Short mmCIF file of N, CA and C in Angstrom, two decimals:
data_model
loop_
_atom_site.label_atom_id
_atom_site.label_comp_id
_atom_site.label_asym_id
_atom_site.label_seq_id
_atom_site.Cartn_x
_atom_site.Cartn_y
_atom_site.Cartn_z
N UNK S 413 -33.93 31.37 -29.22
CA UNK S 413 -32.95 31.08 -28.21
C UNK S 413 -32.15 29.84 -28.61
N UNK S 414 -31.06 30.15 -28.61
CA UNK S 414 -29.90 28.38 -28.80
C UNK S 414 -29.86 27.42 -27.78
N UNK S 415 -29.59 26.70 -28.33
CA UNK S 415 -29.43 25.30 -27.25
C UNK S 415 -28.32 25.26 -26.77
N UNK S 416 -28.47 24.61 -25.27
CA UNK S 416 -27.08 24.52 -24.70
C UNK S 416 -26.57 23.15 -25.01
N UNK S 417 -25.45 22.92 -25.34
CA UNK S 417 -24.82 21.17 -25.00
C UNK S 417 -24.15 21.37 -24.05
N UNK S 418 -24.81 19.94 -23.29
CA UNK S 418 -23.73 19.89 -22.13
C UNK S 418 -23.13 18.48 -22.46
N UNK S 419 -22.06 18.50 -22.46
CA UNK S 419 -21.23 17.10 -22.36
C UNK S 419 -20.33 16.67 -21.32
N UNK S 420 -20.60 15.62 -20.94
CA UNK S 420 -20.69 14.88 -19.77
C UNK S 420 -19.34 13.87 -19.86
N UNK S 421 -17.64 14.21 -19.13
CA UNK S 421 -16.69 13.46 -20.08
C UNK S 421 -17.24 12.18 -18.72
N UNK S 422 -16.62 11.25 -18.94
CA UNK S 422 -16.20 10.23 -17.78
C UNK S 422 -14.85 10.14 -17.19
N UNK S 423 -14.94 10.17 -16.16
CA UNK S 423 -13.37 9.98 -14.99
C UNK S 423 -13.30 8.98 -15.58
N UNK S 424 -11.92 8.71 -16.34
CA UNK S 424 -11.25 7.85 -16.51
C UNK S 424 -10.26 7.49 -15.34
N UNK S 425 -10.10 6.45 -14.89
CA UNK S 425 -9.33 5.53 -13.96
C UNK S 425 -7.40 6.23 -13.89
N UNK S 426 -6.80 5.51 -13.51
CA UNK S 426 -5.67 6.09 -13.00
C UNK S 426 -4.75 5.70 -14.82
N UNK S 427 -5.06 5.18 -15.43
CA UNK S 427 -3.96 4.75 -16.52
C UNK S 427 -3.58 5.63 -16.75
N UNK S 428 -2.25 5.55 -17.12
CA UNK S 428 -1.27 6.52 -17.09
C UNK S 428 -0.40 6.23 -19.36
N UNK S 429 -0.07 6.57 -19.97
CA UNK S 429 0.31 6.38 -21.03
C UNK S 429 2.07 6.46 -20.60
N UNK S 430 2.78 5.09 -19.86
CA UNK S 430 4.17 5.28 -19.39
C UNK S 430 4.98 5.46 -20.75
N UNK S 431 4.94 5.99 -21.84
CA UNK S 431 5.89 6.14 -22.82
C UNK S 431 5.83 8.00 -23.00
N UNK S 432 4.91 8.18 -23.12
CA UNK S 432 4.82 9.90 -22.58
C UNK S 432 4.62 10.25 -21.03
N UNK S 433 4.78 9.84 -20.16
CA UNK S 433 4.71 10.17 -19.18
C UNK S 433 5.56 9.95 -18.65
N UNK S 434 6.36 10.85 -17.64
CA UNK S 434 7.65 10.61 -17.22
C UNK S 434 7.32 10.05 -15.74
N UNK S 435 8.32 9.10 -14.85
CA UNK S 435 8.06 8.65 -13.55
C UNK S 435 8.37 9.74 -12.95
N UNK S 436 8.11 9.25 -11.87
CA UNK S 436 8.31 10.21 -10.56
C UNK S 436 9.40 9.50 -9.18
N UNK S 437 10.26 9.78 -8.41
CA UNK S 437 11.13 9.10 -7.45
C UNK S 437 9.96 9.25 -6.65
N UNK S 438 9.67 7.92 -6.05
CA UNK S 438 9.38 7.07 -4.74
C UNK S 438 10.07 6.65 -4.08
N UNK S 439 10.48 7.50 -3.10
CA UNK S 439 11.71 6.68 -1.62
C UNK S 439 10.90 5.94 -0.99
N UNK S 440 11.28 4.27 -0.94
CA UNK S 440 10.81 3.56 0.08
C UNK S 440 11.87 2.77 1.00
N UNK S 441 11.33 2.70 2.15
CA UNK S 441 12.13 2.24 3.48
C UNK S 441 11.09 1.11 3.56
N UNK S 442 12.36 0.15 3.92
CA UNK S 442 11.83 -1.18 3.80
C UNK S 442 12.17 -1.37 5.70
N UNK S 443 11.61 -2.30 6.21
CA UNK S 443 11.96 -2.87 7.43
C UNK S 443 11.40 -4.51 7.50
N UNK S 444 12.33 -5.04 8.01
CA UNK S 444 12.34 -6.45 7.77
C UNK S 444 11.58 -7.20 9.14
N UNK S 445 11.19 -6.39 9.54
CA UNK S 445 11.01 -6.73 11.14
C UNK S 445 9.42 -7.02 11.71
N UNK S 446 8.96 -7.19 10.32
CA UNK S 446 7.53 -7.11 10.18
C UNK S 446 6.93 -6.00 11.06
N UNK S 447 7.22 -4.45 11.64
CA UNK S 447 6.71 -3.24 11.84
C UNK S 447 7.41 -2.25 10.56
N UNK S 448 6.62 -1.24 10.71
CA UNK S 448 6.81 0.11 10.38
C UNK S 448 7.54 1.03 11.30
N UNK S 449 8.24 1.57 10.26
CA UNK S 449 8.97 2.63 11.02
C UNK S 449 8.50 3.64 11.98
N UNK S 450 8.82 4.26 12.55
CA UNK S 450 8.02 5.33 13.52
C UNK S 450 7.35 6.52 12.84
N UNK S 451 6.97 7.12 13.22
CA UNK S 451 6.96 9.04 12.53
C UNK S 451 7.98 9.50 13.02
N UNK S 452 8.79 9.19 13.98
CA UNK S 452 9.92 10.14 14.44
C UNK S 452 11.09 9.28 13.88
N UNK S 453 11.13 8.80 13.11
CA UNK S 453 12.10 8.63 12.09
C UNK S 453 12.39 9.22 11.13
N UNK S 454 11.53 10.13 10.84
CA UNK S 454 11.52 10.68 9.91
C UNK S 454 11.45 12.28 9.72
N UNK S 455 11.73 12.55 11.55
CA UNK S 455 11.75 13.62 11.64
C UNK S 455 13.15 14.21 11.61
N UNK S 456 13.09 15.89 11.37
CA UNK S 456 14.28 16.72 11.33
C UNK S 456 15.16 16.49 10.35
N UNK S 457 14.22 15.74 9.07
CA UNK S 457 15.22 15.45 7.61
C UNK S 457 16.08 14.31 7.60
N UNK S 458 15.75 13.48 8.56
CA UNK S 458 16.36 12.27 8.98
C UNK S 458 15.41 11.27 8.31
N UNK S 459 15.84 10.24 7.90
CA UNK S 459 14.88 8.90 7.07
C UNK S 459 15.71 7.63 8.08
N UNK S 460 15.40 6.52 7.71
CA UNK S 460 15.43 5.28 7.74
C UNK S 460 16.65 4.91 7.33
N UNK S 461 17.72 4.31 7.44
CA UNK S 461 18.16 3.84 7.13
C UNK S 461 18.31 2.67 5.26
N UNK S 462 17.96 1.96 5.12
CA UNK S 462 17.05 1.00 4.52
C UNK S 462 16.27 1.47 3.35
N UNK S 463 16.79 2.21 2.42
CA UNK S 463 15.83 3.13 1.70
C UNK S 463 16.04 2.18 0.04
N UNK S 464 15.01 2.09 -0.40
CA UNK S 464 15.19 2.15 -2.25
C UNK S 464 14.93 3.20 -2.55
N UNK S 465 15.15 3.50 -3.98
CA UNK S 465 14.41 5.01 -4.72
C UNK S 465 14.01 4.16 -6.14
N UNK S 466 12.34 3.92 -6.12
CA UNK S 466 12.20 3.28 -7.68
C UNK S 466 11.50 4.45 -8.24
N UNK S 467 11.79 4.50 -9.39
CA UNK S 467 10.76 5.80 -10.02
C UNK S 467 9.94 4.61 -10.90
N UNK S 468 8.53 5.48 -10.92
CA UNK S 468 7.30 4.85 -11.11
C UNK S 468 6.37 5.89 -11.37
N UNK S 469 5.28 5.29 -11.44
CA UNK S 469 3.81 6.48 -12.37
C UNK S 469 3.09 5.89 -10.93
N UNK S 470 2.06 7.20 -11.49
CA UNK S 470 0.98 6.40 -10.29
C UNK S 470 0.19 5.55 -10.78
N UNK S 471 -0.12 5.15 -11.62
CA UNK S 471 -1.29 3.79 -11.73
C UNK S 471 -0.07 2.63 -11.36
N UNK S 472 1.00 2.93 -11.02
CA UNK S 472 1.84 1.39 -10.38
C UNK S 472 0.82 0.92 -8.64
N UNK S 473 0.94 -0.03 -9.23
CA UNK S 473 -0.19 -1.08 -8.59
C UNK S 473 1.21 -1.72 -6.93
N UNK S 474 0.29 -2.04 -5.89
CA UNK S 474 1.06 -2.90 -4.73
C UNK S 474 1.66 -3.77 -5.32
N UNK S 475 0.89 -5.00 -6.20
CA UNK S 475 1.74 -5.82 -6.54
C UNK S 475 2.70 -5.45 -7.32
N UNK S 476 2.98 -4.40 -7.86
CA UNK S 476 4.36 -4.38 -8.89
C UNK S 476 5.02 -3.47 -8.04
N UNK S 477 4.65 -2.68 -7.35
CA UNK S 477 5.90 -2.43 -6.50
C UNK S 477 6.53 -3.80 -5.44
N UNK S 478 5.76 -4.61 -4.94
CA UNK S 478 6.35 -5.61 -3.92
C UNK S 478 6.95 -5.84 -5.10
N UNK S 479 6.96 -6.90 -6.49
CA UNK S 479 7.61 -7.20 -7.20
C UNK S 479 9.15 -6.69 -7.31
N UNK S 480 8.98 -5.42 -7.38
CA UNK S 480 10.46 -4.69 -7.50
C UNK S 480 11.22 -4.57 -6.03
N UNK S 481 10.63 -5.35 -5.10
CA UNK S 481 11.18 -4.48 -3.31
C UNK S 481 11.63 -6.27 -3.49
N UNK S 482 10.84 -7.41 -4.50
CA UNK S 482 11.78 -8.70 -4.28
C UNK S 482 12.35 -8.91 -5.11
N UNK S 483 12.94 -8.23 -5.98
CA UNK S 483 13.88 -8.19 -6.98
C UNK S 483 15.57 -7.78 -6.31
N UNK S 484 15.69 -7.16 -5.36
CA UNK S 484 16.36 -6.27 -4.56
C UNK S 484 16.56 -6.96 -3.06
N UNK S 485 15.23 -8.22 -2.91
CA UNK S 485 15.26 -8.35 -1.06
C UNK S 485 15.00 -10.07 -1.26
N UNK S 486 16.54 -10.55 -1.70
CA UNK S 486 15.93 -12.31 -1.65
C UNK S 486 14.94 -13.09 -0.19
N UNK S 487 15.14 -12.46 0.70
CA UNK S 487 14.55 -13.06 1.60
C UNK S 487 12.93 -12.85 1.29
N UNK S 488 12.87 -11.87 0.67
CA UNK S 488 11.21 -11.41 0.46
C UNK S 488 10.59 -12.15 -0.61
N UNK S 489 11.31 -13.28 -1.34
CA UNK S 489 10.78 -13.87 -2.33
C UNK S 489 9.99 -15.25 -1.86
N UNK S 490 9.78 -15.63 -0.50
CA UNK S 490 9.46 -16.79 -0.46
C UNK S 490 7.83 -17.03 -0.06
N UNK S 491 7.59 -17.92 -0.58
CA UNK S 491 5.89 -17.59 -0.70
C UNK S 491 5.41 -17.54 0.66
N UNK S 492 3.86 -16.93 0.75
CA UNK S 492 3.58 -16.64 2.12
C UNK S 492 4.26 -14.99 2.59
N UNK S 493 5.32 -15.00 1.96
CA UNK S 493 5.76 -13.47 2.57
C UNK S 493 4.89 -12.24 3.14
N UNK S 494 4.35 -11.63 3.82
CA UNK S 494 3.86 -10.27 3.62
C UNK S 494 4.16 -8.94 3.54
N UNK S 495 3.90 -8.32 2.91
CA UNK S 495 3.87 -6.97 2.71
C UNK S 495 3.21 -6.15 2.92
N UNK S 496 3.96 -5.18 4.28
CA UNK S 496 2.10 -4.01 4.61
C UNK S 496 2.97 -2.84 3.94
N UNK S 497 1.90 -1.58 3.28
CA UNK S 497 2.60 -0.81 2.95
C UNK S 497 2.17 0.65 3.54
N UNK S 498 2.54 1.34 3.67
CA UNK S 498 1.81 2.45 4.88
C UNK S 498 2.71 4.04 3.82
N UNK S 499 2.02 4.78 4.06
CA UNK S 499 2.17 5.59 3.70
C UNK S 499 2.64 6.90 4.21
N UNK S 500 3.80 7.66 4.09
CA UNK S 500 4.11 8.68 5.24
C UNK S 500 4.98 9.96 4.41
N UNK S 501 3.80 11.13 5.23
CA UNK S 501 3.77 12.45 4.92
C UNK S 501 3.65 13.29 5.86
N UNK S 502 3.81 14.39 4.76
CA UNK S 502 3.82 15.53 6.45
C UNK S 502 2.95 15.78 6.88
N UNK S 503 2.59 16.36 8.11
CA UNK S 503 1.44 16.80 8.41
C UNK S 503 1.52 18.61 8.35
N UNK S 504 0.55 19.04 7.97
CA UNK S 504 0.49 20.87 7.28
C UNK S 504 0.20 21.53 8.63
N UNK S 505 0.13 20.89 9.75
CA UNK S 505 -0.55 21.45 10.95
C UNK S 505 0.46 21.41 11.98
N UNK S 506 1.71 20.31 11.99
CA UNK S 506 2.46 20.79 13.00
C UNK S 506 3.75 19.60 12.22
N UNK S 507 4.70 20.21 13.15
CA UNK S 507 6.07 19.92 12.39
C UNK S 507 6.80 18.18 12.26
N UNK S 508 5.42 17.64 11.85
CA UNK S 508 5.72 16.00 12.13
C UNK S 508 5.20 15.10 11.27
N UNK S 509 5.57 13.98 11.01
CA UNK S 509 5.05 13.45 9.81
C UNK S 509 4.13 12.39 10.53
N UNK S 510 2.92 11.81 9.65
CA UNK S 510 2.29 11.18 10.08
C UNK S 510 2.17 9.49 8.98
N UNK S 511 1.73 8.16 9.60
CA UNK S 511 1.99 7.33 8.91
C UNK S 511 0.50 6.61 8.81
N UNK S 512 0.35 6.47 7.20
CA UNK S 512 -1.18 5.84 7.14
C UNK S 512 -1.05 4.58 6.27
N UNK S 513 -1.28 3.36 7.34
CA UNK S 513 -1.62 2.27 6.25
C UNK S 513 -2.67 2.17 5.03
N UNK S 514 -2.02 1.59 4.09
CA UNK S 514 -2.66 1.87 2.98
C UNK S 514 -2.81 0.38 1.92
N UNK S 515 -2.46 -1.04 2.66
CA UNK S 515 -2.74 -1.67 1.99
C UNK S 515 -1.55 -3.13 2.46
N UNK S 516 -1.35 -4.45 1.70
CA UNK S 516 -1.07 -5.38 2.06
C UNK S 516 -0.93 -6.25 1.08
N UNK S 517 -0.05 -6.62 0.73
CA UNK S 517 0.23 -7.83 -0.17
C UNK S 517 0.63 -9.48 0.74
N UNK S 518 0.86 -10.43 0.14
CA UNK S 518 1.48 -11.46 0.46
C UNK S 518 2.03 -12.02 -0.57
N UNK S 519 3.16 -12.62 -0.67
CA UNK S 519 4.04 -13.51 -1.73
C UNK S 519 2.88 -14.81 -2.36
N UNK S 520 3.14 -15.32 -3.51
CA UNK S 520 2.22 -16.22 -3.73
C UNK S 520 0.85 -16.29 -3.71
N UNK S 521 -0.12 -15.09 -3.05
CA UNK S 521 -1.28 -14.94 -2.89
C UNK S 521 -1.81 -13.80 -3.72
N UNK S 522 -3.52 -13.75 -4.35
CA UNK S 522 -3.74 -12.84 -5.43
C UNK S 522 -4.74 -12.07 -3.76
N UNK S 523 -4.52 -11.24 -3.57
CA UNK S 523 -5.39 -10.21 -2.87
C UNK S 523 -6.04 -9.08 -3.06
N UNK S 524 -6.94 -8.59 -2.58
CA UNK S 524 -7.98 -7.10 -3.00
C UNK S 524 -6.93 -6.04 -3.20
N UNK S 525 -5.98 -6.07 -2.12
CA UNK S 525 -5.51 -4.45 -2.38
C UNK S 525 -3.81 -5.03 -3.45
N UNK S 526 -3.70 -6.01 -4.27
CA UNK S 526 -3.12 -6.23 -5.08
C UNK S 526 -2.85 -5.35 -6.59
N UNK S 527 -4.50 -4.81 -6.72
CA UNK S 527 -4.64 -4.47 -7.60
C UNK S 527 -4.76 -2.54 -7.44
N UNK S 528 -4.55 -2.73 -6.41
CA UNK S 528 -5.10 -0.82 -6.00
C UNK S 528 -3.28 -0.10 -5.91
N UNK S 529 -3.60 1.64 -6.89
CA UNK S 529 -2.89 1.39 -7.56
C UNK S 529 -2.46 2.74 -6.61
N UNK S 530 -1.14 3.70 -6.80
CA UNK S 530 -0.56 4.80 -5.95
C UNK S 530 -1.84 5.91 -5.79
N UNK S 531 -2.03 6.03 -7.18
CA UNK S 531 -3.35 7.16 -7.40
C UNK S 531 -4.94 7.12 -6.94
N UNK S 532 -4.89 6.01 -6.50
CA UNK S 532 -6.14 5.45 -5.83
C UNK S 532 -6.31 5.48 -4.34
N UNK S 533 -5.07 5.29 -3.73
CA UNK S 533 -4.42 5.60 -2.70
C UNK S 533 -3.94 6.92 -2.25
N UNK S 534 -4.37 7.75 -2.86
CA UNK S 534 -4.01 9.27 -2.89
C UNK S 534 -2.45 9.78 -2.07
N UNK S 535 -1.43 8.36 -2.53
CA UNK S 535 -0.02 8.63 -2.07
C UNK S 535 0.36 9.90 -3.22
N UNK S 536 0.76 10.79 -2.37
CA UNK S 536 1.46 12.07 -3.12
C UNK S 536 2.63 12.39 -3.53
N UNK S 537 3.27 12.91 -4.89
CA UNK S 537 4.57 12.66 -4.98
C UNK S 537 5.04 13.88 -3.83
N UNK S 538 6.56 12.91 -3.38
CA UNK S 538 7.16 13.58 -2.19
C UNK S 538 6.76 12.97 -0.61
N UNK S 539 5.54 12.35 -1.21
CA UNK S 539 5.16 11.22 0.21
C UNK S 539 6.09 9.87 0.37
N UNK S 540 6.59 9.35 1.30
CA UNK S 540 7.15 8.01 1.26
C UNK S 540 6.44 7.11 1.24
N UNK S 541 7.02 5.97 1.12
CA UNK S 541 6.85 4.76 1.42
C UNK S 541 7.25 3.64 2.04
N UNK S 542 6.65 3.19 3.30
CA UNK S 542 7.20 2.43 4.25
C UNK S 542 6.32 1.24 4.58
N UNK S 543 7.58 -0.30 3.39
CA UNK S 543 7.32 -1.39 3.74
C UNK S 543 7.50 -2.37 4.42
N UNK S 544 6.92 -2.69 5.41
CA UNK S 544 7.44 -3.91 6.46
C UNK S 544 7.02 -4.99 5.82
N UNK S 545 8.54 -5.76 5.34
CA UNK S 545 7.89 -7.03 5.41
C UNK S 545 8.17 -8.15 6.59
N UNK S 546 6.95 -9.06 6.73
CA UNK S 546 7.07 -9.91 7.54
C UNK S 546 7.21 -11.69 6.78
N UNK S 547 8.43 -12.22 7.43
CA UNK S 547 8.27 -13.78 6.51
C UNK S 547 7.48 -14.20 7.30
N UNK S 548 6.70 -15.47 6.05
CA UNK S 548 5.89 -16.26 6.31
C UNK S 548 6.02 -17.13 7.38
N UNK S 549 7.07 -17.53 8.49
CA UNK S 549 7.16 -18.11 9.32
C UNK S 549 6.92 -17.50 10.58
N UNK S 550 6.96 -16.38 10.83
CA UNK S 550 6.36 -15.41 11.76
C UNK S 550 5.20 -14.60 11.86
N UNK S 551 4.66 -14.52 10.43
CA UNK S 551 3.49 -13.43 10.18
C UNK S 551 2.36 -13.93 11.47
N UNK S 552 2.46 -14.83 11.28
CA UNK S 552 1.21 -15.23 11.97
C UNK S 552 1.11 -15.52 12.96
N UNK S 553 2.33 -15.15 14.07
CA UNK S 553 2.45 -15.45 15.60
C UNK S 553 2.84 -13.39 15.79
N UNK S 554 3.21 -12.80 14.56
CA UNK S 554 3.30 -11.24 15.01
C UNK S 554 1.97 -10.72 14.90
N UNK S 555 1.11 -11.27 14.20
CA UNK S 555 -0.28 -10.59 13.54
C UNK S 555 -1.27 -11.32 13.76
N UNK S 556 -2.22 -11.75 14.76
CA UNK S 556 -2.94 -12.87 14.61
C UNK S 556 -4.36 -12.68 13.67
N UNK S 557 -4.39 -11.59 13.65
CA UNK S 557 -5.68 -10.83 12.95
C UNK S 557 -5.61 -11.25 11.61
N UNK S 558 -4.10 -11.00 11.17
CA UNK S 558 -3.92 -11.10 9.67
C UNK S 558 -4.59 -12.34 9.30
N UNK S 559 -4.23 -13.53 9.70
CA UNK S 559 -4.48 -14.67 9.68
C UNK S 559 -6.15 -14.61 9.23
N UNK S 560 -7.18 -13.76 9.57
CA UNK S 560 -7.90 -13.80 9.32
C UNK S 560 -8.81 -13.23 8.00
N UNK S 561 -7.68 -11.99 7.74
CA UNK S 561 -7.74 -11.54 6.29
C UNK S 561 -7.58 -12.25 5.28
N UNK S 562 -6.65 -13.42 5.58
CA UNK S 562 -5.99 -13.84 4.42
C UNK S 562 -5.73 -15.73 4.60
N UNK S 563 -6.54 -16.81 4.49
CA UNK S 563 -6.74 -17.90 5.05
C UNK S 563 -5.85 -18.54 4.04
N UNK S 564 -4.99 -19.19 4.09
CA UNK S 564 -4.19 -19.66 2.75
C UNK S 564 -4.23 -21.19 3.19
N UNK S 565 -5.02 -21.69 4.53
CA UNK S 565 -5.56 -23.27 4.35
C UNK S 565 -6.75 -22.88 3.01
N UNK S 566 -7.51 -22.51 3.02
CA UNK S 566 -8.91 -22.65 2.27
C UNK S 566 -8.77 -21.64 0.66
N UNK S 567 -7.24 -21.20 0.43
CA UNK S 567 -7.43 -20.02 -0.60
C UNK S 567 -6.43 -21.05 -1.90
N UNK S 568 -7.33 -21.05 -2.82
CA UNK S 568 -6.88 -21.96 -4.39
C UNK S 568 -6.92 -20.67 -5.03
N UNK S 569 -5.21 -20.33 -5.63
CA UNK S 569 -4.61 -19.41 -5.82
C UNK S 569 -5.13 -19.28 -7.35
N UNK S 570 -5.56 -20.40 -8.32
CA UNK S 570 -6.29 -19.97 -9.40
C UNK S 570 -7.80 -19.61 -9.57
N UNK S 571 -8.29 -19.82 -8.38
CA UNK S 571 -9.76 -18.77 -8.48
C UNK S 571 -9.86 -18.08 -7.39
N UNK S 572 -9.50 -17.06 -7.47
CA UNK S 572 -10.01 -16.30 -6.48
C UNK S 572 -11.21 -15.96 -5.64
N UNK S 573 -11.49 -15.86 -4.50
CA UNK S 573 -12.90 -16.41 -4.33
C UNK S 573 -12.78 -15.43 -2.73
N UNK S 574 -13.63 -14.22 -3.40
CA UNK S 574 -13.53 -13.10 -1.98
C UNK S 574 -13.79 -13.56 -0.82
N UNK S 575 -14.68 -14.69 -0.47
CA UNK S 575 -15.05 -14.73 0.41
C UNK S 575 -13.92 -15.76 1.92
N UNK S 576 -12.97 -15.60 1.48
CA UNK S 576 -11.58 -15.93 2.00
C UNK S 576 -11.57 -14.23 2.71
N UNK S 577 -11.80 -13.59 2.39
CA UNK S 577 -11.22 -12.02 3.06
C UNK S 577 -12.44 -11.75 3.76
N UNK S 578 -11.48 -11.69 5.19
CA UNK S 578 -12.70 -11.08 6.37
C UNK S 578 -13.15 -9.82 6.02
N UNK S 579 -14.35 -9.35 5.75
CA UNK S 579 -14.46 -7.73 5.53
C UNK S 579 -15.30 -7.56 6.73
N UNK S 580 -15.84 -8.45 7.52
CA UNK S 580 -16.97 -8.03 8.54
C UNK S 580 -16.55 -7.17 9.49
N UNK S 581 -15.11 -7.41 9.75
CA UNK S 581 -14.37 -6.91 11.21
C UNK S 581 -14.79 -5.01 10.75
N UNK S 582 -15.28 -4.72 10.23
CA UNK S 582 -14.64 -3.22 10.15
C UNK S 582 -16.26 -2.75 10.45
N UNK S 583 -16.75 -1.91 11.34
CA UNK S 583 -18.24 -1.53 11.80
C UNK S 583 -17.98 -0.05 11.19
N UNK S 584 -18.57 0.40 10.47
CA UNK S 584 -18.54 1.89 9.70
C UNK S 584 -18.98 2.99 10.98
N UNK S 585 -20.19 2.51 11.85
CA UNK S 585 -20.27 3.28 12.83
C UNK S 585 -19.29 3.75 14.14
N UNK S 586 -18.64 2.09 14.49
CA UNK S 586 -17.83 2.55 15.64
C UNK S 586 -16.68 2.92 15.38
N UNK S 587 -16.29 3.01 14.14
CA UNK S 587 -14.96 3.44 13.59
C UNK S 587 -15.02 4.99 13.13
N UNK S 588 -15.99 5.37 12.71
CA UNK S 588 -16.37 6.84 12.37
C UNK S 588 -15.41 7.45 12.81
N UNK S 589 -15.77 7.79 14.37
CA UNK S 589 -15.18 8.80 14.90
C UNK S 589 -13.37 8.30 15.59
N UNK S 590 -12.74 7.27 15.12
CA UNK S 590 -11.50 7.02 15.16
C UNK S 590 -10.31 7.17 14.41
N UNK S 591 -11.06 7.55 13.11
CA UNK S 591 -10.52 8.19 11.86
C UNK S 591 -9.32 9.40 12.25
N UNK S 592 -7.99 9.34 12.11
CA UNK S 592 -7.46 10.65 12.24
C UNK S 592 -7.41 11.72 11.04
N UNK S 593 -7.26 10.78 9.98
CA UNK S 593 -7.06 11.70 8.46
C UNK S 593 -8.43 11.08 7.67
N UNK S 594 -9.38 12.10 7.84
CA UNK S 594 -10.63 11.64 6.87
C UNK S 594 -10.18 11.41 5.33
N UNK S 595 -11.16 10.30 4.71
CA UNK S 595 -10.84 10.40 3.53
C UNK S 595 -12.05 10.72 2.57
#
């Protein structure tokens, strides 16, 4: 009797080879107003006003897209800035789109979801993207919570040091069943 081989590849991560790989258009709607747009903005083939179109791969990371949304948005360059970025698609079940946060930057600050990249985020091409940013002079009288994610009295921007990021707030049990789009 012969032997079987089994070979075992490894999931390699999101890297993408951008010289053979062609981008893809990402429409993003920006809002300055530190919210997100509605879902019914986006209904009946209607968008936002406020739109970029950057083409990009998916291993493009939060921080290099904020990078390119302040290349384009001088007000968004000043440190402290934030950036939430939410994600919005259709829904296959009824005729409306639905919007899922998916992450958060700030100007000047190195953060967890800095490094998390489109493909990790399971944003789909043809899905949007909708960034509110909020300046640093308001974030923190619109968001008081944020303030707690992200302590920039106690955070020394050359070592990063997790324990600046609240992770306790989130209870796996009582949140279970509040989930609308399982992941």
């Amino acid at each position: 009797m012969a032997g079987v081989d089994i070979v075992i590849e490894e999931k390699k991560d999101d890297a993408i080879d951008r010289q053979k790989i062609c981008p893809f258009l990402l429409r993003v709607f920006v809002s300055s107003g530190g919210q997100h747009h509605k879902p019914s903005d986006y209904m009946k083939g209607n968008t936002p006003q406020n739109e970029l179109q950057i083409y990009t791969w998916r291993d493009a990371t939060l921080h290099e897209l904020t990078q390119l949304v302040k290349e384009v948005n001088p007000e968004a360059r000043r440190k402290g800035t934030k950036f939430s970025f939410a994600s919005v698609y259709p829904d296959m079940r009824q005729p409306l789109y639905r919007v899922r946060e998916i992450g958060s930057t700030m100007t000047g600050v190195k953060g967890p979801d800095n490094v998390k990249t489109l493909g990790l985020l399971r944003l789909n091409i043809g899905d949007y993207l909708d960034i509110a940013i909020t300046p640093p002079d308001s974030w923190n009288s619109v968001k008081r919570g944020y303030s707690n994610n992200y302590n920039t009295n106690n955070y020394n921007a050359n070592n990063y040091n997790a324990n600046n990021y609240n992770t306790n707030n989130y209870n796996m049990n009582n949140n279970y069943n509040n989930r609308s789009r399982p992941y």
